[in-house]
CSV table of C-alpha atoms and ligand atoms in Angstrom, one decimal:
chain,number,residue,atom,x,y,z
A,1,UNK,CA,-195.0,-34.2,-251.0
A,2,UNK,CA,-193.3,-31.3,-249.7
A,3,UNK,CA,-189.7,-31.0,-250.4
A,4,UNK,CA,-187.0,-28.3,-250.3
A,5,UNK,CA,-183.5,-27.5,-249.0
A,6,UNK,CA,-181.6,-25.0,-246.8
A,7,UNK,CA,-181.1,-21.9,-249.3
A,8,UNK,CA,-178.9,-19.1,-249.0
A,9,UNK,CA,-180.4,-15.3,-248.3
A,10,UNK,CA,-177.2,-14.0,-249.8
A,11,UNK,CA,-178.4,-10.7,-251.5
A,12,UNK,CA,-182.0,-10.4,-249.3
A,13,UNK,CA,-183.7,-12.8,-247.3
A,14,UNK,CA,-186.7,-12.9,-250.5
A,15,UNK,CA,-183.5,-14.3,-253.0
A,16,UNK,CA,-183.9,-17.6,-251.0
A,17,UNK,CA,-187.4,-17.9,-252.5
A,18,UNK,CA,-186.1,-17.9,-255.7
A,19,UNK,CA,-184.0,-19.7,-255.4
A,20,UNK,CA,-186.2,-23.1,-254.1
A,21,UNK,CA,-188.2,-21.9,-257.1
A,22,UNK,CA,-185.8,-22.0,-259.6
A,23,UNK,CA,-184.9,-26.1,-258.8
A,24,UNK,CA,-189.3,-26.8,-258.3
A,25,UNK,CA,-189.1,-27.0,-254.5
A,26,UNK,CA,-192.5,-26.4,-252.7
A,27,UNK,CA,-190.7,-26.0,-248.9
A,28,UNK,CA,-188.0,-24.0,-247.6
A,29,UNK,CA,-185.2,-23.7,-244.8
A,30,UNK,CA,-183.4,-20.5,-244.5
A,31,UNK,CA,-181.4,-18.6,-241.8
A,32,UNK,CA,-182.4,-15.5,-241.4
A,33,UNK,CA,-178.8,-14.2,-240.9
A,34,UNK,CA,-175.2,-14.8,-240.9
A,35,UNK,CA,-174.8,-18.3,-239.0
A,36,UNK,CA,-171.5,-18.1,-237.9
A,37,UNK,CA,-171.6,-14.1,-236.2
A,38,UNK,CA,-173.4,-13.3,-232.8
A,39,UNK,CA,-174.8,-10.2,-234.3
A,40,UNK,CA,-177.8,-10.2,-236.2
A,41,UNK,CA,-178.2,-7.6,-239.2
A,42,UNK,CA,-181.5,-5.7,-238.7
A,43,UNK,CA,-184.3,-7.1,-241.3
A,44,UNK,CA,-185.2,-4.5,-244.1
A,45,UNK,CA,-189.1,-3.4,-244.3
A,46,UNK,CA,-188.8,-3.9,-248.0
A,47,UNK,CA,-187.0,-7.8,-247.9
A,48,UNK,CA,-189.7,-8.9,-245.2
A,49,UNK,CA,-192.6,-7.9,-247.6
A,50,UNK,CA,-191.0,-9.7,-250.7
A,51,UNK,CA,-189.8,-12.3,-248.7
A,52,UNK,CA,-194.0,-12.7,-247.3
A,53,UNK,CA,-195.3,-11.9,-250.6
A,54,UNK,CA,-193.0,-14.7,-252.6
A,55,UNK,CA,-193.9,-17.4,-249.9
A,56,UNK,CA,-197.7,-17.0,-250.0
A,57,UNK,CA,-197.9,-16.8,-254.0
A,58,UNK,CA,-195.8,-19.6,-254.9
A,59,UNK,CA,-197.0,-21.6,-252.1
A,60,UNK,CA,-193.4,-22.4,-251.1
A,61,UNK,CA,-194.4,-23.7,-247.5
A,62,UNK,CA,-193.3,-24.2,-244.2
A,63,UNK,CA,-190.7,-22.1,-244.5
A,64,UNK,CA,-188.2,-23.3,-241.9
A,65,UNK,CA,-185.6,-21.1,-240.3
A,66,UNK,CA,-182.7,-22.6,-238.5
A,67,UNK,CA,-180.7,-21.0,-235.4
A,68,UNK,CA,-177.1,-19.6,-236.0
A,69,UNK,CA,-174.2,-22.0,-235.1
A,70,UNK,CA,-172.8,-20.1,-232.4
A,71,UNK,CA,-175.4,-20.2,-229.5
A,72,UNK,CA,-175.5,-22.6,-227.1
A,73,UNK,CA,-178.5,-23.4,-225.2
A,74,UNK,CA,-176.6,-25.6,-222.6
A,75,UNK,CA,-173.9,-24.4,-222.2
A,76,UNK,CA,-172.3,-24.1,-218.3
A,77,UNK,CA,-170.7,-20.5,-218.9
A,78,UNK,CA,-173.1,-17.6,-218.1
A,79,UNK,CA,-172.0,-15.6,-221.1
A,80,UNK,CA,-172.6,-17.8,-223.9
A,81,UNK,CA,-175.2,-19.1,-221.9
A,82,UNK,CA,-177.2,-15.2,-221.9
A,83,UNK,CA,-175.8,-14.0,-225.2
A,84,UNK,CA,-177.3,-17.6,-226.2
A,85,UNK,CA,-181.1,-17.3,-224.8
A,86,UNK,CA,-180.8,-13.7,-226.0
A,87,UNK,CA,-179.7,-14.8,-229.6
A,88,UNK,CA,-183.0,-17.5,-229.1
A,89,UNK,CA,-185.5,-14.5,-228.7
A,90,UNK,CA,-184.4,-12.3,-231.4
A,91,UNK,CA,-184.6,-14.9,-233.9
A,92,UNK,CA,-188.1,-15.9,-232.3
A,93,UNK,CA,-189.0,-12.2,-233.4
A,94,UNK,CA,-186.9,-12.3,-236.9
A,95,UNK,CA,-189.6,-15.3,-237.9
A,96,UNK,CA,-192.2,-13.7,-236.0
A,97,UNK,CA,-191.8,-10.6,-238.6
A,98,UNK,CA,-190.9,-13.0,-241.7
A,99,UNK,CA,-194.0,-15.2,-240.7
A,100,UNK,CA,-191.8,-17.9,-240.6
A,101,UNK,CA,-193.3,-20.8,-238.4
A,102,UNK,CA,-191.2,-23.0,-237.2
A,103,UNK,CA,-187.7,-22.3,-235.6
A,104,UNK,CA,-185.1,-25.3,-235.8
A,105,UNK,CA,-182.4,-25.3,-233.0
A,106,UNK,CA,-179.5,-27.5,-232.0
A,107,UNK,CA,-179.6,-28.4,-228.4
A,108,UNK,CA,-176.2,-27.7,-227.7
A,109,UNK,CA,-173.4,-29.3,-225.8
A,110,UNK,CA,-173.1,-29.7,-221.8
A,111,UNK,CA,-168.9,-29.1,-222.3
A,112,UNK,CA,-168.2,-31.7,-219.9
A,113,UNK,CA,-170.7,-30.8,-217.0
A,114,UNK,CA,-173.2,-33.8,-217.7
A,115,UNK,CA,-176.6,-34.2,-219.9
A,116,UNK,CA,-178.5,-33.6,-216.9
A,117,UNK,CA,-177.2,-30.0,-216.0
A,118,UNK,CA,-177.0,-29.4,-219.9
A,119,UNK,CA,-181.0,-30.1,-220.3
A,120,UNK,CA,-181.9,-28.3,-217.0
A,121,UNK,CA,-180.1,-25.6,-218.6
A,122,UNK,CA,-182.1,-26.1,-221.8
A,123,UNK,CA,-185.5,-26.3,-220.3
A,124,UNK,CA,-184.8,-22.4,-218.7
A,125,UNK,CA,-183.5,-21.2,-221.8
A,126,UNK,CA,-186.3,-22.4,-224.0
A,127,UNK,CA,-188.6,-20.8,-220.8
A,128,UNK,CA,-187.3,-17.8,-221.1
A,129,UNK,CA,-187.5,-16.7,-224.5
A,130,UNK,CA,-191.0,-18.2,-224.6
A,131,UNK,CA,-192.0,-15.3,-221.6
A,132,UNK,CA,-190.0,-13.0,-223.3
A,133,UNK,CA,-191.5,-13.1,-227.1
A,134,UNK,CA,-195.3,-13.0,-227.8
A,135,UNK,CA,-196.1,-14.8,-231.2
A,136,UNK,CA,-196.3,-17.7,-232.3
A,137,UNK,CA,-194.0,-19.6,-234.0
A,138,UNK,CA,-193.2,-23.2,-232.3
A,139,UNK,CA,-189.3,-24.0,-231.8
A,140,UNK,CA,-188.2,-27.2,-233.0
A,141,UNK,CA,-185.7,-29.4,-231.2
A,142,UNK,CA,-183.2,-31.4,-233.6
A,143,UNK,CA,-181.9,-34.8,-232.6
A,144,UNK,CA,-178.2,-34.5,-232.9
A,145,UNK,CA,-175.9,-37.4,-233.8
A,146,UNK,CA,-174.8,-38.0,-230.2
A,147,UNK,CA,-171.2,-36.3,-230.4
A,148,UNK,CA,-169.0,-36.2,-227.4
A,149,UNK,CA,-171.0,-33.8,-224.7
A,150,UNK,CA,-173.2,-32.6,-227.0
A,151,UNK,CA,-177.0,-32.7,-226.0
A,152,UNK,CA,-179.9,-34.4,-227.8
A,153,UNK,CA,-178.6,-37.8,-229.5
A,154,UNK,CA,-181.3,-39.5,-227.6
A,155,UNK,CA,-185.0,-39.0,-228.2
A,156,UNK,CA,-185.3,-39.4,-224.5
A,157,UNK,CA,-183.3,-35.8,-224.3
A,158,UNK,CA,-186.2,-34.3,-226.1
A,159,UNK,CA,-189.0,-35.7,-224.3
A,160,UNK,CA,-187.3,-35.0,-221.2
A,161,UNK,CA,-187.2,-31.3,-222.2
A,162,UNK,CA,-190.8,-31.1,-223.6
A,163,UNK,CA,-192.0,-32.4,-220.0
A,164,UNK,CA,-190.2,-30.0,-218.3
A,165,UNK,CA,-190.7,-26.7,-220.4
A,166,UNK,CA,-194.0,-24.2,-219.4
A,167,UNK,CA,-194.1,-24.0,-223.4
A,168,UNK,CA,-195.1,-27.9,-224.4
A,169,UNK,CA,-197.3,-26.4,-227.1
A,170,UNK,CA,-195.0,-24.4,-228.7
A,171,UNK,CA,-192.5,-27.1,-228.9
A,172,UNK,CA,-192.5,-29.6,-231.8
A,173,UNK,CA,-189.1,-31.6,-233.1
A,174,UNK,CA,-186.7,-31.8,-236.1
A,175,UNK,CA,-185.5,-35.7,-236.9
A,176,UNK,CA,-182.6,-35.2,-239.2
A,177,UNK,CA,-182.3,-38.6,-240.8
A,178,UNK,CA,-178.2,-38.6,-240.9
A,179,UNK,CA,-178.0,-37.5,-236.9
A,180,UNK,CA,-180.3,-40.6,-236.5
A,181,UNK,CA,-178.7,-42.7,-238.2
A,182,UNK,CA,-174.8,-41.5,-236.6
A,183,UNK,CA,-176.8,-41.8,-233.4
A,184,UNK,CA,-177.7,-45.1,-233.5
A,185,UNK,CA,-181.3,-45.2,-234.7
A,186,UNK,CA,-180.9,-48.1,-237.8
A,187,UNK,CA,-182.5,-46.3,-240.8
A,188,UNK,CA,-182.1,-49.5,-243.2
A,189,UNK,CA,-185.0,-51.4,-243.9
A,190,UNK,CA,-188.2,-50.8,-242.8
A,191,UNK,CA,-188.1,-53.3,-239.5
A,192,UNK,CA,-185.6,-50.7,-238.7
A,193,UNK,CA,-187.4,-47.8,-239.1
A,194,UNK,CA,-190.7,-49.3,-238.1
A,195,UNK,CA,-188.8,-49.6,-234.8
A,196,UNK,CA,-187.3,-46.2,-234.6
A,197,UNK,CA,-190.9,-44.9,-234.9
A,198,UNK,CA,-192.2,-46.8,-232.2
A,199,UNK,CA,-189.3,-45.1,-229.8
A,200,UNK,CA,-190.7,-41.6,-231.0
A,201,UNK,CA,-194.1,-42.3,-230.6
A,202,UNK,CA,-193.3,-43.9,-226.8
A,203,UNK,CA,-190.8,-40.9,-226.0
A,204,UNK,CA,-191.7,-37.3,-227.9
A,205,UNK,CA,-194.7,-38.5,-229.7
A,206,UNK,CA,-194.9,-39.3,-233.7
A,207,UNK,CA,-197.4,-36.2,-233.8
A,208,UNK,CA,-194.7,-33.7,-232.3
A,209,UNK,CA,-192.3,-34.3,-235.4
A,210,UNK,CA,-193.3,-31.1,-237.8
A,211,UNK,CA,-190.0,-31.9,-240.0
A,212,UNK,CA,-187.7,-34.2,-241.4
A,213,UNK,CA,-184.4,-33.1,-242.4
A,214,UNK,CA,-184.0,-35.6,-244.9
A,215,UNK,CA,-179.6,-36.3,-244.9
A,216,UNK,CA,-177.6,-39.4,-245.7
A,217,UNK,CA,-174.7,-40.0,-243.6
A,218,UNK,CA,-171.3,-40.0,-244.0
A,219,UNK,CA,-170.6,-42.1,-241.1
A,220,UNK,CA,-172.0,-45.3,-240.0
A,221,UNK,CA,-174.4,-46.5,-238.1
A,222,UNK,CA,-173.5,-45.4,-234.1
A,223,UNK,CA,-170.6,-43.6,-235.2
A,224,UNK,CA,-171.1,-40.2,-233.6
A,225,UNK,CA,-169.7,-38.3,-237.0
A,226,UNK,CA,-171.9,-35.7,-237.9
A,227,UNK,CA,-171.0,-35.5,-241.8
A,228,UNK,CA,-174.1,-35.4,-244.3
A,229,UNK,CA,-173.4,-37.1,-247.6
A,230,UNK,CA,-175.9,-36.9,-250.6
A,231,UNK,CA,-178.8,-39.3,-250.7
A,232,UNK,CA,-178.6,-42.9,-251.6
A,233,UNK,CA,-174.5,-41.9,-251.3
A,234,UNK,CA,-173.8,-42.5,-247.8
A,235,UNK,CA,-174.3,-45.0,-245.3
A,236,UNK,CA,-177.9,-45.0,-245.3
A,237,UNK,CA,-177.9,-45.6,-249.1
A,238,UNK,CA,-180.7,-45.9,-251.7
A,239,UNK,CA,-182.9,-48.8,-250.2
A,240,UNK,CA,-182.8,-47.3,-246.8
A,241,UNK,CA,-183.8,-43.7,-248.3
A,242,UNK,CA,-186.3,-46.1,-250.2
A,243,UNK,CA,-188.0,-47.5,-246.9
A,244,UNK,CA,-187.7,-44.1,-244.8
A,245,UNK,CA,-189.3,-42.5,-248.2
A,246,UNK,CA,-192.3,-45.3,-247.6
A,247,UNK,CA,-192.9,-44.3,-244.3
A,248,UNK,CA,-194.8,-42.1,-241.8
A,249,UNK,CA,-191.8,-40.0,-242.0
A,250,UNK,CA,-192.3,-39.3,-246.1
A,251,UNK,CA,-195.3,-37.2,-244.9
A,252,UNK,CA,-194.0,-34.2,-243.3
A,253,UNK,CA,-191.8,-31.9,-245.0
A,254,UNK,CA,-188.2,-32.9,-245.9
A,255,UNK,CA,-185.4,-30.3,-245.8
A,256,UNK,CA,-182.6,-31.3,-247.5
A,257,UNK,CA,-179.1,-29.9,-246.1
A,258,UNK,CA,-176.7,-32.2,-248.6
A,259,UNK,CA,-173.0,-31.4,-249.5
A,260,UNK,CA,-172.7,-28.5,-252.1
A,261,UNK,CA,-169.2,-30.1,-253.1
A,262,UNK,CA,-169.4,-30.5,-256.9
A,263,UNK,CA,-170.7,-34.4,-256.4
A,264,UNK,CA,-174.2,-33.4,-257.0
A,265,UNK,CA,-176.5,-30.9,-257.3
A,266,UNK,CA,-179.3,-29.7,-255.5
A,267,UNK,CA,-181.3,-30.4,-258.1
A,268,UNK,CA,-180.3,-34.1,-258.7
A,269,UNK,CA,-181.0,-34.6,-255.1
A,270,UNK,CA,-184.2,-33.4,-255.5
A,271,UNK,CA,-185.0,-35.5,-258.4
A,272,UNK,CA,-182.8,-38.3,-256.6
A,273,UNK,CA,-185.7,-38.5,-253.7
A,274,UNK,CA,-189.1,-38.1,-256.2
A,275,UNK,CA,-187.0,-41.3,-257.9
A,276,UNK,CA,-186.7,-43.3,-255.2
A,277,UNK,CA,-190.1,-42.0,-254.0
A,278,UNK,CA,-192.0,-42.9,-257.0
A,279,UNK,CA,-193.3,-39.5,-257.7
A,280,UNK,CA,-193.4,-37.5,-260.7
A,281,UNK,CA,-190.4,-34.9,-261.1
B,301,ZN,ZN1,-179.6,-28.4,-237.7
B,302,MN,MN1,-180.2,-31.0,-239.7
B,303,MN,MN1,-175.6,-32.1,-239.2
């Protein structure tokens, strides 16, 4: 089983290894910068060979890296819209030199103008980075949890994207459990989640999902809130974490992005999941 969180660079983008280390996780998510800034501080020669060296001797792989909050690939405005692809490209390149993988982005929000005009807008932006950065690392679409204009609640979204892009090889998607589940997608028992893998695999294609990011929710089922809540906590609870742990979805890596709010630790939710899993801590 591979399991790990989202971890903080604070100090140098290598501290994040340690710090999966330090708790026994074998997977990582990072970002490679400060999320919530447009401007990306240059990556230091010495933290990208650390940061290589840590990953390949402890093993500590995928490593994920996750988009900054503020772009927004759909959006209707030209200037977010090109500060946005622009924002896509250099972290294509940041993973590129931290041999990072896999890229997780949010799909964005259409602000009103429609999901149609929001995914067209999508499908250039993901085109254009893609003829603009060699490399390879594959960009991974995240099913959001359907809030109000925002773009990719529906696994249709996706597919409609993948069928559109030049890049279909280089895409591959995210299924965070807790945008799911706010989404609509019944994560409960394993009828339920039997049924939400049959809408993948008729949609986006099981094979396509390189990641789960493994959340309870907060809200309930259909409700639209994106709020995570530690697992077996929220609305999802234990025996739903126990089915979803049972299925095809308990083979890819899970990414844990719980609340750091003094309930639990990361550590408890890591032992939390081998628990319910059945698997040695
Ligand atoms: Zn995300
Ligand atoms: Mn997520
Ligand atoms: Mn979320």
């Amino acid at each position: 089983m591979r399991i790990g969180f989202h971890m903080s660079i604070c100090g140098s983008i290598d501290r994040a290894v340690d710090r999966a280390l330090e708790i026994g996780c074998n997977t990582l998510q990072i970002f490679t910068r400060n999320p919530r800034g447009w401007i990306a501080r240059p990556l230091r020669n010495d933290e990208v060979e650390a940061f290589i060296l840590k990953v390949e001797r402890n093993d500590v792989r995928p490593v994920f890296s996750h988009m900054p909050y503020l772009p927004n690939l759909a959006s209707p405005k030209n200037d977010v819209y090109a500060k946005s692809v622009e924002a896509l490209i250099v972290e294509m390149d940041r993973c590129e030199r931290l041999k990072v993988p896999y890229l997780v982005t949010h799909l964005g929000s259409h602000l009103g103008y429609g999901a149609k005009r929001g995914l067209e807008r999508i499908v250039r932006a993901i085109d254009k980075a893609f003829s603009a950065v060699g490399g390879r690392v594959t960009l991974l679409l995240e099913n959001t949890a359907g809030t109000r204009n925002s773009v990719g609640g529906r696994f249709e979204d996706l597919q409609y994207i993948i069928e559109r892009t030049s890049y279909p090889d280089r895409i591959g998607i995210c299924f965070d459990t807790c945008h799911a589940f706010a989404a609509g997608y019944d994560l409960r028992t394993e009828e339920k989640i039997e049924e939400v893998i049959g809408k993948i695999e008729s949609t986006v294609g099981f094979e396509r999902l390189k990641l789960v990011h493994l959340n309870d929710s907060r809200g309930g089922l259909n409700s639209h809130i994106d709020r995570h809540e530690h697992i077996g906590l929220g609305k999802i609870g234990e025996e739903g974490f126990r089915s979803i742990l049972r299925s095809r979805f308990a083979r890819l890596p899970l990414i844990l992005e719980t609340p750091r709010n003094g309930v639990r630790s990361d550590l408890d939710n890591l032992l939390k999941v081998k628990e319910i899993a059945g698997v040695k801590p």
